[in-house]
């Protein structure tokens, strides 16, 4: 009985597999203005805001909208 229980336990344990990672890296290739991110926050509408040395970036889950300061300011 002990052997059966151990075999059943190992069979169930080994049958489990890790879920694939759902983390997607975000960088300049995806539209971020700069890879050096200074700060990240999320607003009440769910948008992620990234502050970089080049400007402010809003991420809607699919694409970035970039905001730059005017050079005359």
Tab-separated table of C-alpha atoms in Angstrom:
chain	number	residue	atom	x	y	z
A	1	UNK	CA	0.000	0.000	0.000
A	2	UNK	CA	2.842	2.363	0.856
A	3	UNK	CA	4.486	1.692	-2.535
A	4	UNK	CA	1.190	2.352	-4.334
A	5	UNK	CA	0.678	5.648	-2.473
A	6	UNK	CA	4.225	6.764	-3.197
A	7	UNK	CA	3.900	5.830	-6.874
A	8	UNK	CA	0.588	7.666	-7.159
A	9	UNK	CA	1.999	10.758	-5.429
A	10	UNK	CA	5.103	10.841	-7.632
A	11	UNK	CA	3.016	10.297	-10.756
A	12	UNK	CA	0.773	13.221	-9.902
A	13	UNK	CA	3.681	15.416	-8.832
A	14	UNK	CA	5.738	14.724	-11.951
A	15	UNK	CA	2.694	15.293	-14.137
A	16	UNK	CA	2.492	18.893	-12.995
A	17	UNK	CA	4.400	21.367	-15.092
A	18	UNK	CA	5.188	25.017	-14.603
A	19	UNK	CA	3.045	27.547	-16.407
A	20	UNK	CA	4.798	29.520	-19.146
A	21	UNK	CA	5.940	32.983	-18.153
A	22	UNK	CA	3.488	35.761	-18.997
A	23	UNK	CA	6.053	38.518	-18.564
A	24	UNK	CA	6.725	40.504	-21.727
A	25	UNK	CA	9.810	42.718	-21.723
A	26	UNK	CA	9.149	46.325	-22.711
A	27	UNK	CA	11.861	48.501	-24.203
A	28	UNK	CA	12.725	50.794	-27.071
A	29	UNK	CA	11.908	47.988	-29.521
A	30	UNK	CA	8.292	48.131	-28.288
A	31	UNK	CA	8.127	51.951	-28.413
A	32	UNK	CA	9.513	53.074	-25.048
A	33	UNK	CA	11.466	56.329	-25.455
A	34	UNK	CA	14.500	55.073	-23.489
A	35	UNK	CA	15.469	51.860	-21.689
A	36	UNK	CA	16.599	53.801	-18.594
A	37	UNK	CA	13.318	53.988	-16.661
A	38	UNK	CA	13.383	56.316	-13.657
A	39	UNK	CA	9.848	55.665	-12.355
A	40	UNK	CA	6.741	53.579	-13.107
A	41	UNK	CA	3.175	54.167	-11.922
A	42	UNK	CA	-0.328	53.024	-12.836
A	43	UNK	CA	-3.279	55.412	-13.002
A	44	UNK	CA	-6.887	54.682	-12.052
A	45	UNK	CA	-7.749	53.910	-15.697
A	46	UNK	CA	-5.148	51.128	-15.773
A	47	UNK	CA	-2.559	52.875	-17.938
A	48	UNK	CA	1.087	52.333	-17.016
A	49	UNK	CA	3.227	55.470	-17.023
A	50	UNK	CA	6.996	55.222	-17.462
A	51	UNK	CA	9.272	58.180	-16.745
A	52	UNK	CA	12.565	57.986	-18.631
A	53	UNK	CA	15.433	60.384	-19.198
A	54	UNK	CA	13.924	61.145	-22.623
A	55	UNK	CA	10.321	61.805	-21.590
A	56	UNK	CA	7.064	60.381	-20.282
A	57	UNK	CA	5.539	57.235	-21.799
A	58	UNK	CA	1.962	55.952	-21.454
A	59	UNK	CA	1.413	52.229	-22.057
A	60	UNK	CA	-2.140	51.039	-22.751
A	61	UNK	CA	-1.326	47.332	-22.778
A	62	UNK	CA	-0.602	47.258	-26.501
A	63	UNK	CA	1.386	50.352	-27.446
A	64	UNK	CA	3.242	53.337	-26.049
A	65	UNK	CA	2.335	56.995	-26.422
A	66	UNK	CA	5.394	59.159	-25.866
A	67	UNK	CA	5.418	62.673	-24.443
A	68	UNK	CA	8.535	64.830	-24.748
A	69	UNK	CA	9.246	68.233	-23.285
A	70	UNK	CA	9.624	71.087	-25.738
A	71	UNK	CA	13.255	72.004	-26.314
A	72	UNK	CA	12.388	75.713	-26.001
A	73	UNK	CA	11.119	75.266	-22.402
